XYZ file of C-alpha atoms in Angstrom:
613
model
C 0.000 0.000 0.000
C 1.041 3.583 -0.439
C 2.274 5.720 2.390
C -0.963 7.660 2.171
C -3.042 4.551 2.666
C -1.285 3.687 5.896
C -1.891 7.226 7.079
C -5.643 6.815 6.848
C -5.634 5.164 10.264
C -8.600 6.463 12.249
C -8.274 9.259 14.727
C -7.035 7.822 18.023
C -9.788 7.980 20.611
C -8.580 8.349 24.200
C -10.076 5.825 26.593
C -10.180 5.844 30.365
C -9.254 2.237 30.970
C -5.530 2.015 30.413
C -3.796 1.954 33.779
C -1.085 4.385 32.786
C -2.861 6.612 30.321
C -0.609 9.090 28.603
C -1.629 12.725 28.434
C -3.556 13.980 25.425
C -0.676 16.288 24.542
C 1.825 13.436 24.482
C -0.548 11.302 22.410
C -0.918 14.141 19.915
C 2.849 14.564 19.707
C 3.281 10.822 19.074
C 0.684 10.877 16.302
C 2.329 13.895 14.638
C 5.785 12.332 14.931
C 4.428 9.135 13.426
C 3.008 11.028 10.457
C 6.288 12.901 10.015
C 8.445 9.758 10.120
C 6.071 7.863 7.863
C 6.040 10.632 5.246
C 9.790 11.156 5.348
C 10.549 7.440 4.991
C 7.927 7.303 2.246
C 9.859 9.956 0.335
C 13.089 8.024 0.936
C 11.333 4.992 -0.528
C 10.336 6.988 -3.604
C 13.870 8.385 -3.864
C 15.425 4.903 -3.881
C 12.815 3.600 -6.317
C 13.383 6.547 -8.678
C 17.155 6.211 -8.475
C 17.020 2.532 -9.428
C 14.267 2.612 -12.044
C 13.896 6.265 -13.135
C 10.762 7.354 -15.012
C 10.073 4.801 -17.725
C 7.609 2.094 -18.681
C 8.850 -0.293 -15.969
C 8.279 2.257 -13.206
C 4.905 3.154 -14.752
C 3.809 -0.491 -14.646
C 4.845 -0.747 -10.991
C 3.028 2.510 -10.109
C -0.182 1.397 -11.827
C -0.132 -2.084 -10.308
C 0.488 -0.579 -6.861
C -2.809 1.351 -6.979
C -5.104 -1.682 -7.267
C -4.367 -3.249 -3.830
C -4.416 0.303 -2.455
C -8.000 0.594 -3.648
C -8.944 -2.728 -2.079
C -7.302 -1.880 1.263
C -9.015 1.506 1.558
C -12.437 0.295 0.461
C -12.663 -2.763 2.718
C -10.561 -1.738 5.724
C -10.015 2.023 5.598
C -13.718 2.849 5.830
C -14.355 0.522 8.763
C -11.403 1.949 10.695
C -12.170 5.565 9.820
C -15.757 5.805 10.944
C -16.995 2.841 12.916
C -14.721 0.306 14.573
C -13.007 2.360 17.298
C -16.087 4.037 18.845
C -18.105 0.797 18.830
C -15.193 -1.192 20.276
C -14.751 1.382 23.077
C -18.489 1.407 23.718
C -18.503 -2.368 24.136
C -15.344 -2.270 26.285
C -16.643 0.384 28.679
C -20.427 -0.095 28.723
C -20.618 -3.875 28.369
C -17.726 -6.281 29.089
C -14.186 -6.765 27.894
C -15.174 -10.134 26.506
C -17.886 -8.506 24.403
C -15.382 -5.968 23.030
C -12.993 -8.737 21.962
C -15.932 -10.592 20.453
C -16.730 -7.527 18.339
C -13.086 -7.304 17.290
C -13.079 -10.952 16.190
C -16.347 -10.525 14.303
C -14.945 -7.524 12.418
C -11.647 -9.298 11.685
C -13.345 -12.401 10.306
C -15.866 -10.412 8.290
C -13.130 -8.217 6.816
C -10.968 -11.241 6.016
C -13.876 -12.933 4.265
C -14.634 -9.930 2.099
C -10.949 -9.275 1.399
C -10.366 -12.881 0.399
C -13.321 -12.948 -1.978
C -12.426 -9.648 -3.626
C -8.718 -10.559 -3.795
C -9.563 -13.845 -5.474
C -11.779 -12.031 -7.973
C -8.979 -9.609 -8.828
C -6.503 -12.471 -9.181
C -8.810 -14.137 -11.712
C -9.749 -10.916 -13.531
C -6.291 -9.290 -13.521
C -5.720 -9.973 -17.214
C -8.908 -8.372 -18.640
C -8.849 -5.606 -16.020
C -5.321 -4.511 -16.898
C -6.004 -4.803 -20.627
C -8.903 -2.404 -20.163
C -6.949 0.041 -17.988
C -3.800 -0.055 -20.148
C -4.735 -0.662 -23.783
C -1.300 0.480 -25.025
C 0.695 -2.201 -23.165
C 2.656 -4.748 -25.200
C 2.286 -8.455 -24.270
C 5.549 -8.313 -22.258
C 4.449 -5.190 -20.386
C 1.014 -6.651 -19.729
C 2.579 -9.862 -18.405
C 4.680 -7.918 -15.887
C 1.677 -5.836 -14.786
C -0.445 -8.963 -14.218
C 2.354 -10.622 -12.227
C 2.834 -7.559 -10.004
C -0.885 -7.134 -9.336
C -1.255 -10.785 -8.362
C 1.788 -10.570 -6.106
C 0.520 -7.349 -4.526
C -2.808 -9.004 -3.695
C -1.146 -10.773 -0.767
C -0.649 -7.442 0.980
C -4.289 -6.305 1.523
C -4.983 -9.356 3.685
C -1.945 -8.656 5.873
C -2.459 -4.895 5.949
C -6.140 -5.385 6.705
C -5.328 -7.388 9.825
C -2.583 -4.915 10.700
C -4.974 -1.994 10.309
C -7.508 -3.570 12.645
C -4.733 -4.323 15.145
C -3.657 -0.687 14.969
C -7.220 0.539 15.512
C -7.626 -1.714 18.542
C -4.332 -0.557 20.078
C -5.274 3.097 19.527
C -8.606 2.465 21.237
C -6.654 1.109 24.216
C -4.407 4.211 24.291
C -1.388 2.488 22.736
C 0.031 4.958 20.217
C 3.791 4.530 19.973
C 3.987 1.197 18.156
C 1.072 1.936 15.772
C 2.799 5.206 14.887
C 6.019 3.375 13.968
C 4.779 0.359 11.986
C 4.189 2.360 8.748
C 7.878 3.253 8.929
C 8.761 -0.463 9.133
C 6.549 -1.089 6.105
C 8.411 1.490 4.013
C 11.826 0.264 5.174
C 10.877 -3.245 3.989
C 10.044 -1.887 0.527
C 13.423 -0.125 0.405
C 15.081 -3.425 1.359
C 13.152 -5.117 -1.433
C 14.529 -2.654 -3.971
C 18.129 -2.637 -2.739
C 18.561 -6.270 -1.618
C 15.878 -8.541 -3.063
C 15.896 -6.964 -6.547
C 19.570 -7.780 -7.286
C 19.272 -11.258 -5.680
C 16.388 -12.194 -7.975
C 18.576 -11.417 -10.984
C 21.663 -13.136 -9.575
C 19.892 -16.437 -8.850
C 17.732 -16.384 -11.991
C 14.434 -16.033 -10.144
C 13.132 -13.140 -12.255
C 9.772 -14.007 -13.780
C 9.687 -11.249 -16.417
C 12.935 -10.043 -18.050
C 11.349 -6.671 -18.888
C 11.431 -5.896 -15.138
C 15.257 -5.840 -15.111
C 17.171 -2.549 -15.420
C 20.796 -1.560 -14.878
C 21.701 0.624 -11.916
C 25.332 1.679 -11.458
C 26.525 -1.396 -13.318
C 24.271 -3.770 -11.373
C 21.191 -5.533 -12.758
C 18.101 -5.067 -10.600
C 14.508 -6.305 -11.004
C 11.525 -4.236 -9.916
C 9.975 -7.523 -8.824
C 12.149 -7.128 -5.709
C 10.213 -3.983 -4.772
C 6.968 -5.964 -5.070
C 8.291 -8.656 -2.741
C 9.334 -5.850 -0.393
C 5.712 -4.681 -0.308
C 4.559 -8.156 0.738
C 7.332 -8.401 3.362
C 6.454 -4.948 4.689
C 2.772 -5.871 4.965
C 3.708 -9.005 6.934
C 5.912 -7.005 9.337
C 3.164 -4.379 9.615
C 0.942 -7.050 11.170
C 3.465 -9.199 13.068
C 5.104 -6.287 14.914
C 1.789 -5.358 16.546
C 0.726 -8.840 17.635
C 2.754 -9.062 20.899
C 1.304 -5.808 22.268
C -2.170 -6.789 21.100
C -1.830 -10.160 22.838
C -0.692 -8.509 26.090
C -3.717 -6.215 25.869
C -6.021 -9.237 26.107
C -6.833 -10.119 22.502
C -7.256 -13.776 21.565
C -8.211 -14.701 18.032
C -11.348 -16.791 17.605
C -13.174 -17.924 14.491
C -16.516 -16.135 14.948
C -19.130 -15.387 12.307
C -22.433 -13.699 13.015
C -23.513 -11.396 10.219
C -26.607 -10.432 12.229
C -24.636 -9.165 15.234
C -25.884 -5.691 16.170
C -22.400 -4.170 16.560
C -21.191 -5.585 13.253
C -24.263 -4.280 11.447
C -23.779 -0.814 12.979
C -20.197 -0.795 11.728
C -21.391 -1.747 8.273
C -23.976 1.041 8.202
C -21.597 3.695 9.502
C -18.740 2.798 7.200
C -20.836 2.842 4.014
C -20.484 6.504 2.976
C -16.821 6.633 3.974
C -16.047 3.518 1.943
C -17.784 5.009 -1.069
C -15.787 8.218 -0.772
C -12.469 6.411 -0.314
C -13.193 4.231 -3.335
C -13.947 7.305 -5.452
C -10.645 8.926 -4.447
C -8.607 5.830 -5.253
C -10.387 5.336 -8.570
C -9.551 8.973 -9.285
C -5.841 8.308 -8.666
C -5.864 5.192 -10.859
C -7.618 7.155 -13.617
C -5.063 9.999 -13.475
C -2.146 7.568 -13.781
C -3.891 5.730 -16.609
C -4.418 8.979 -18.528
C -0.792 9.944 -17.835
C 0.477 6.962 -19.802
C -1.148 8.452 -22.909
C 1.441 11.247 -22.787
C 4.411 8.866 -22.880
C 6.428 6.485 -20.742
C 7.406 7.764 -17.303
C 4.658 10.368 -16.923
C 2.641 8.284 -14.441
C 5.753 7.847 -12.289
C 6.441 11.589 -12.481
C 2.914 12.356 -11.268
C 3.277 9.795 -8.470
C 6.556 11.319 -7.254
C 5.109 14.841 -7.392
C 2.026 13.750 -5.464
C 4.225 12.128 -2.804
C 6.077 15.411 -2.302
C 2.826 17.376 -2.108
C 1.439 14.980 0.484
C 4.425 15.507 2.810
C 3.317 18.926 4.181
C -0.306 17.802 3.948
C 0.404 14.858 6.227
C 2.557 16.784 8.687
C 0.214 19.750 9.098
C -3.330 19.019 7.885
C -3.710 15.282 8.418
C -2.004 15.171 11.813
C -4.026 18.127 13.138
C -7.218 16.603 11.749
C -6.405 13.329 13.514
C -5.934 15.088 16.855
C -8.952 17.385 16.327
C -11.427 14.650 15.401
C -12.084 13.189 18.884
C -12.301 16.704 20.336
C -14.988 17.664 17.837
C -16.854 14.423 18.486
C -16.998 15.151 22.211
C -18.100 18.780 21.646
C -20.870 17.678 19.306
C -22.041 15.012 21.745
C -22.191 17.673 24.472
C -24.203 20.022 22.243
C -21.516 22.731 22.432
C -21.949 24.129 18.914
C -20.013 27.321 19.627
C -17.096 25.332 20.981
C -17.345 23.049 17.940
C -17.070 25.968 15.509
C -14.346 27.615 17.580
C -12.214 24.456 17.565
C -12.744 24.040 13.831
C -11.930 27.696 13.199
C -8.725 27.661 15.230
C -7.588 24.429 13.565
C -8.265 25.898 10.122
C -6.251 28.991 11.049
C -3.315 26.827 12.119
C -3.494 24.705 8.976
C -3.640 27.760 6.694
C -0.776 29.427 8.565
C 1.417 26.375 7.982
C 0.275 25.024 4.631
C 0.073 28.177 2.457
C 3.782 29.007 2.872
C 4.534 25.295 2.397
C 2.727 25.405 -0.945
C 4.599 28.573 -1.939
C 7.899 26.992 -0.927
C 7.179 23.855 -2.967
C 6.491 25.980 -6.041
C 9.522 28.221 -5.625
C 11.972 25.466 -4.675
C 10.494 22.650 -6.764
C 13.551 22.149 -8.965
C 16.244 21.890 -6.242
C 13.925 19.758 -4.077
C 13.398 17.226 -6.861
C 17.067 17.289 -7.858
C 18.281 16.667 -4.313
C 15.749 13.917 -3.606
C 15.514 12.079 -6.912
C 18.059 13.035 -9.585
C 20.546 10.189 -9.501
C 20.981 6.827 -11.143
C 18.331 6.268 -13.822
C 16.460 9.407 -12.794
C 17.868 12.009 -15.201
C 17.279 15.729 -15.814
C 14.287 15.008 -18.070
C 12.676 13.037 -15.249
C 13.317 15.977 -12.918
C 11.613 18.361 -15.324
C 8.505 16.169 -15.530
C 8.229 15.906 -11.739
C 8.829 19.633 -11.215
C 6.134 20.563 -13.704
C 3.617 18.321 -11.967
C 4.712 19.394 -8.464
C 4.138 23.087 -9.180
C 0.584 22.342 -10.297
C -0.079 19.983 -7.393
C 1.191 22.635 -4.951
C -1.591 24.996 -6.060
C -4.053 22.423 -4.680
C -2.260 21.965 -1.344
C -4.077 24.682 0.698
C -7.506 23.544 -0.523
C -6.545 19.893 0.040
C -5.499 20.638 3.630
C -8.510 22.797 4.563
C -10.897 20.261 3.026
C -9.394 17.573 5.283
C -10.375 19.607 8.365
C -13.905 20.333 7.119
C -14.494 16.687 6.184
C -13.478 15.590 9.683
C -15.886 18.201 11.049
C -18.763 16.713 9.059
C -17.808 13.212 10.220
C -17.688 14.377 13.843
C -21.337 15.433 13.450
C -22.101 12.107 11.766
C -22.999 13.920 8.542
C -21.022 11.540 6.359
C -23.183 11.838 3.250
C -22.371 15.500 2.490
C -18.570 15.214 2.082
C -18.916 11.908 0.249
C -21.376 13.300 -2.323
C -19.182 16.365 -2.850
C -16.113 14.139 -3.178
C -17.763 11.885 -5.751
C -18.937 14.892 -7.792
C -15.456 16.432 -7.852
C -13.848 13.077 -8.697
C -16.223 12.659 -11.636
C -15.408 16.198 -12.775
C -11.682 15.532 -12.436
C -11.870 12.367 -14.524
C -13.880 14.280 -17.143
C -11.277 17.054 -17.251
C -8.478 14.498 -17.525
C -10.222 12.824 -20.459
C -10.753 16.189 -22.149
C -7.104 17.150 -21.672
C -5.949 13.785 -22.979
C -7.729 14.603 -26.230
C -6.396 18.112 -26.735
C -3.169 18.375 -24.691
C 0.289 16.923 -25.174
C 1.568 17.241 -21.593
C 0.859 15.573 -18.280
C 0.871 18.992 -16.571
C -2.817 19.379 -17.375
C -3.653 16.275 -15.320
C -2.106 17.865 -12.228
C -3.902 21.099 -13.128
C -7.237 19.270 -13.287
C -6.497 17.842 -9.821
C -5.908 21.372 -8.524
C -9.057 22.810 -10.090
C -11.341 20.095 -8.756
C -9.822 20.172 -5.247
C -10.346 23.913 -5.008
C -13.910 23.397 -6.221
C -14.415 20.713 -3.574
C -13.317 23.180 -0.893
C -15.803 25.802 -2.107
C -18.645 23.273 -2.040
C -17.665 22.087 1.450
C -17.617 25.672 2.731
C -21.030 26.356 1.210
C -22.539 23.246 2.813
C -20.843 23.990 6.141
C -22.382 27.461 6.188
C -25.801 26.023 5.366
C -25.676 23.241 7.969
C -23.516 24.690 10.742
C -23.681 28.465 10.329
C -20.970 30.980 9.500
C -17.604 29.517 10.398
C -15.994 32.951 10.542
C -18.646 35.227 12.008
C -16.027 37.230 13.942
C -13.727 37.737 10.953
C -10.828 36.121 12.828
C -10.212 33.547 10.102
C -10.200 36.164 7.332
C -7.690 38.253 9.251
C -5.477 35.208 9.789
C -5.683 34.394 6.069
C -4.650 37.955 5.112
C -1.670 37.832 7.460
C -0.656 34.446 6.038
C -0.886 35.662 2.434
C 1.128 38.828 3.076
C 3.779 36.909 5.014
C 3.930 34.286 2.265
C 4.447 37.066 -0.295
C 7.411 38.271 1.737
C 8.787 34.737 1.797
C 8.392 34.374 -1.974
C 10.228 37.645 -2.553
C 13.151 36.438 -0.448
C 13.268 33.131 -2.311
C 13.238 35.078 -5.567
C 16.149 37.326 -4.538
C 17.769 36.989 -1.079
C 18.613 40.697 -1.091
C 14.944 41.285 -0.339
C 15.616 39.894 3.125
C 17.486 43.119 3.912
C 14.560 45.238 2.727
C 12.057 43.179 4.693
C 14.267 43.292 7.788
C 14.301 47.060 7.466
C 10.514 47.155 7.155
C 10.112 44.963 10.223
C 12.512 47.233 12.099
C 10.447 50.269 11.145
C 7.292 48.437 12.191
C 8.799 47.613 15.580
C 9.970 51.207 16.044
C 6.538 52.519 15.093
C 4.743 50.225 17.537
C 7.213 51.108 20.304
C 7.311 54.914 19.918
C 5.429 56.219 16.879
C 1.874 55.448 17.949
C 2.320 57.433 21.121
C 3.081 60.606 19.141
C 0.616 60.103 16.251
C -2.259 58.002 17.642
C -4.582 58.870 14.748
C -2.313 56.977 12.342
C -2.717 53.831 14.403
C -6.076 53.171 12.763
C -4.320 52.013 9.580
C -4.033 48.188 9.621
C -0.446 46.990 9.900
C -0.956 44.323 7.242
C -2.028 46.984 4.722
C 1.149 48.979 5.220
C 3.336 45.918 4.942
C 1.479 44.710 1.833
C 2.010 48.086 0.125
C 5.658 47.911 1.102
C 5.917 44.447 -0.471
C 4.471 45.761 -3.721
C 6.990 48.580 -3.599
C 9.720 45.966 -3.181
C 8.474 44.169 -6.280
C 8.548 47.375 -8.303
C 11.976 48.298 -6.996
C 13.337 44.834 -7.727
C 11.922 44.932 -11.238
C 13.578 48.283 -11.924
C 16.887 47.160 -10.442
C 16.610 43.840 -12.367
C 16.940 41.792 -9.200
C 14.886 39.134 -10.912
C 13.571 38.372 -14.337
C 10.108 36.863 -14.766
C 11.226 34.783 -17.736
C 14.046 33.290 -15.656
C 11.660 32.624 -12.782
C 9.303 30.656 -15.017
C 12.179 28.630 -16.515
C 12.068 25.559 -14.310
C 14.499 23.410 -16.277
C 17.036 21.739 -13.948
C 20.420 23.436 -13.710
C 23.651 21.458 -13.560
C 25.008 21.704 -10.003
C 26.684 19.339 -7.589
C 24.468 17.531 -5.083
C 26.120 19.228 -2.108
C 25.843 22.621 -3.760
C 22.159 22.066 -4.394
C 21.600 20.792 -0.871
C 23.414 23.744 0.674
C 21.473 26.220 -1.442
C 18.191 24.501 -0.629
C 18.862 24.495 3.121
C 19.976 28.132 3.109
C 16.986 29.341 1.107
C 14.581 27.221 3.108
C 15.804 28.470 6.489
C 15.867 32.064 5.264
C 12.310 31.754 3.925
C 11.059 30.240 7.204
C 12.714 33.017 9.217
C 11.212 35.753 7.047
C 7.766 34.187 7.083
C 7.795 33.714 10.844
C 9.062 37.255 11.453
C 6.417 38.822 9.185
C 3.509 36.789 10.545
C 4.659 37.518 14.092
C 4.904 41.259 13.391
C 1.428 41.246 11.858
C -0.043 39.552 14.910
C -0.714 36.005 13.731
C -1.861 34.068 16.843
C -0.147 30.902 15.597
C 3.183 32.737 15.381
C 2.622 34.135 18.874
C 2.144 30.632 20.280
C 5.402 29.389 18.744
C 7.198 32.567 19.800
C 6.146 32.013 23.416
C 7.321 28.407 23.287
C 10.707 29.345 21.862
C 11.233 32.195 24.326
C 10.102 29.948 27.184
C 12.668 27.306 26.268
C 15.419 29.925 25.986
C 14.546 31.371 29.392
C 14.588 27.934 31.034
C 18.086 27.388 29.664
């Protein structure tokens, strides 16, 4: 499964029955760290895969085959975990008996295994016609490799399904550390499959399809090794959790009762979520299928770009949504609608404050990021260009993608699962339609990423409209709009610095003037204090742009030229680190000067740590 799939683990729900319950803050930190490690190792996995196999037909076949078990895992297991299993398990554990809770767990496990086995068997039998339909341009050799990989991958949903249910049960019992680390183990196993198993298959003559073999630094490697790494990772994903699950009291039993009340409630609650997850995965498969019409390697380029875009989304939006979800559920159960909207509003402000500059940074630094992470081995400068082009377009969807995640969790917390699912299905259908249209009239895969951006921004607008209709004005006080303005102005300052570092001196001067004005100027000219600070700083930024244009500090044509430049890896890395740290410092300074509450919180934490030292 993809790194994203393993991150769809349901929001951990604190329970009162673990003897040494960790604090909510520590649990949140563990969840965020788990997301961070999982995403980082996922990018390392993509880096190794790209280095060995580049962007070509072999990597495209692997990417396409990888999506089918992903779809099965999310549809059968992801929905049950996301909306139903944890609360019903906790309800049985606390309100009935422990034995009843473990009975429910066994019923869900056996039901999920039954459905997974049937569907997996169907895919195994129908792999040939299914892949012929999805990939009509494949040659017989390419089709043979795709069928082999899909059938091999079908072992993983069974193992990941059991592992996902084990993770959900441990989270319900307030065990967070191990479940947060097992996705990392899964990705490490895939890396081992690429680096170790791939060459061994060639050396001992165990390769099933010669087309899967490529040369990497003088060594022959088969991408079949990566597939075996997926299966090994799925096995470890389950096995590593079993000892803790056993110590928690779980004992597996073969139980089947399709009429059990708890099992039927899970089935009813998971329905809309399953439908929405299936639509999203079908959307991803469709995008990669359309990408192959533009040439070999384009599907892999889109996959790598999407992985990079999902890194800040996972760290900021998904982790905060995971921590926020149980809080919103409790507020809704208590009937505290004002507290519900306030929590949602503050979370949205935090997500926007973090994810908008992340999107701007991805766009501005796309080329060095891709070069540092991927450009080596069989991943050449042309591959870098394809990924950069897609990444810039995907980055324009990142803010909408992150905010939509928060709103969707808000709807789920109020048990209004139909609204986000219907909106998601509509936008997926629109996206597939746009992709088909672009495949007829465009010659580049960039349009596919652009269609993704357009439909995700549309999804956000529809979610906001429905939220206002069902839950009232989310920003009645104007606090969120003010936070958004501060974020945009501060992000503009960051972009200017990334464009020409000399702007950092100008912005530092502006911030110095702002500090001086707030310290002494307002006392002498109080009437001028009515002018918003953000307006003055925004006008100053525009003046900087005009000044830079006149002084030829940057050239728009050069800015839009995203072709990779020939530099050493260490030179690129040093430049990337310097520009990244400088951009973060400028953004934080500007948002702090403009009064962003999120910046104030971090400023207090930093100053508090310095004072304690």
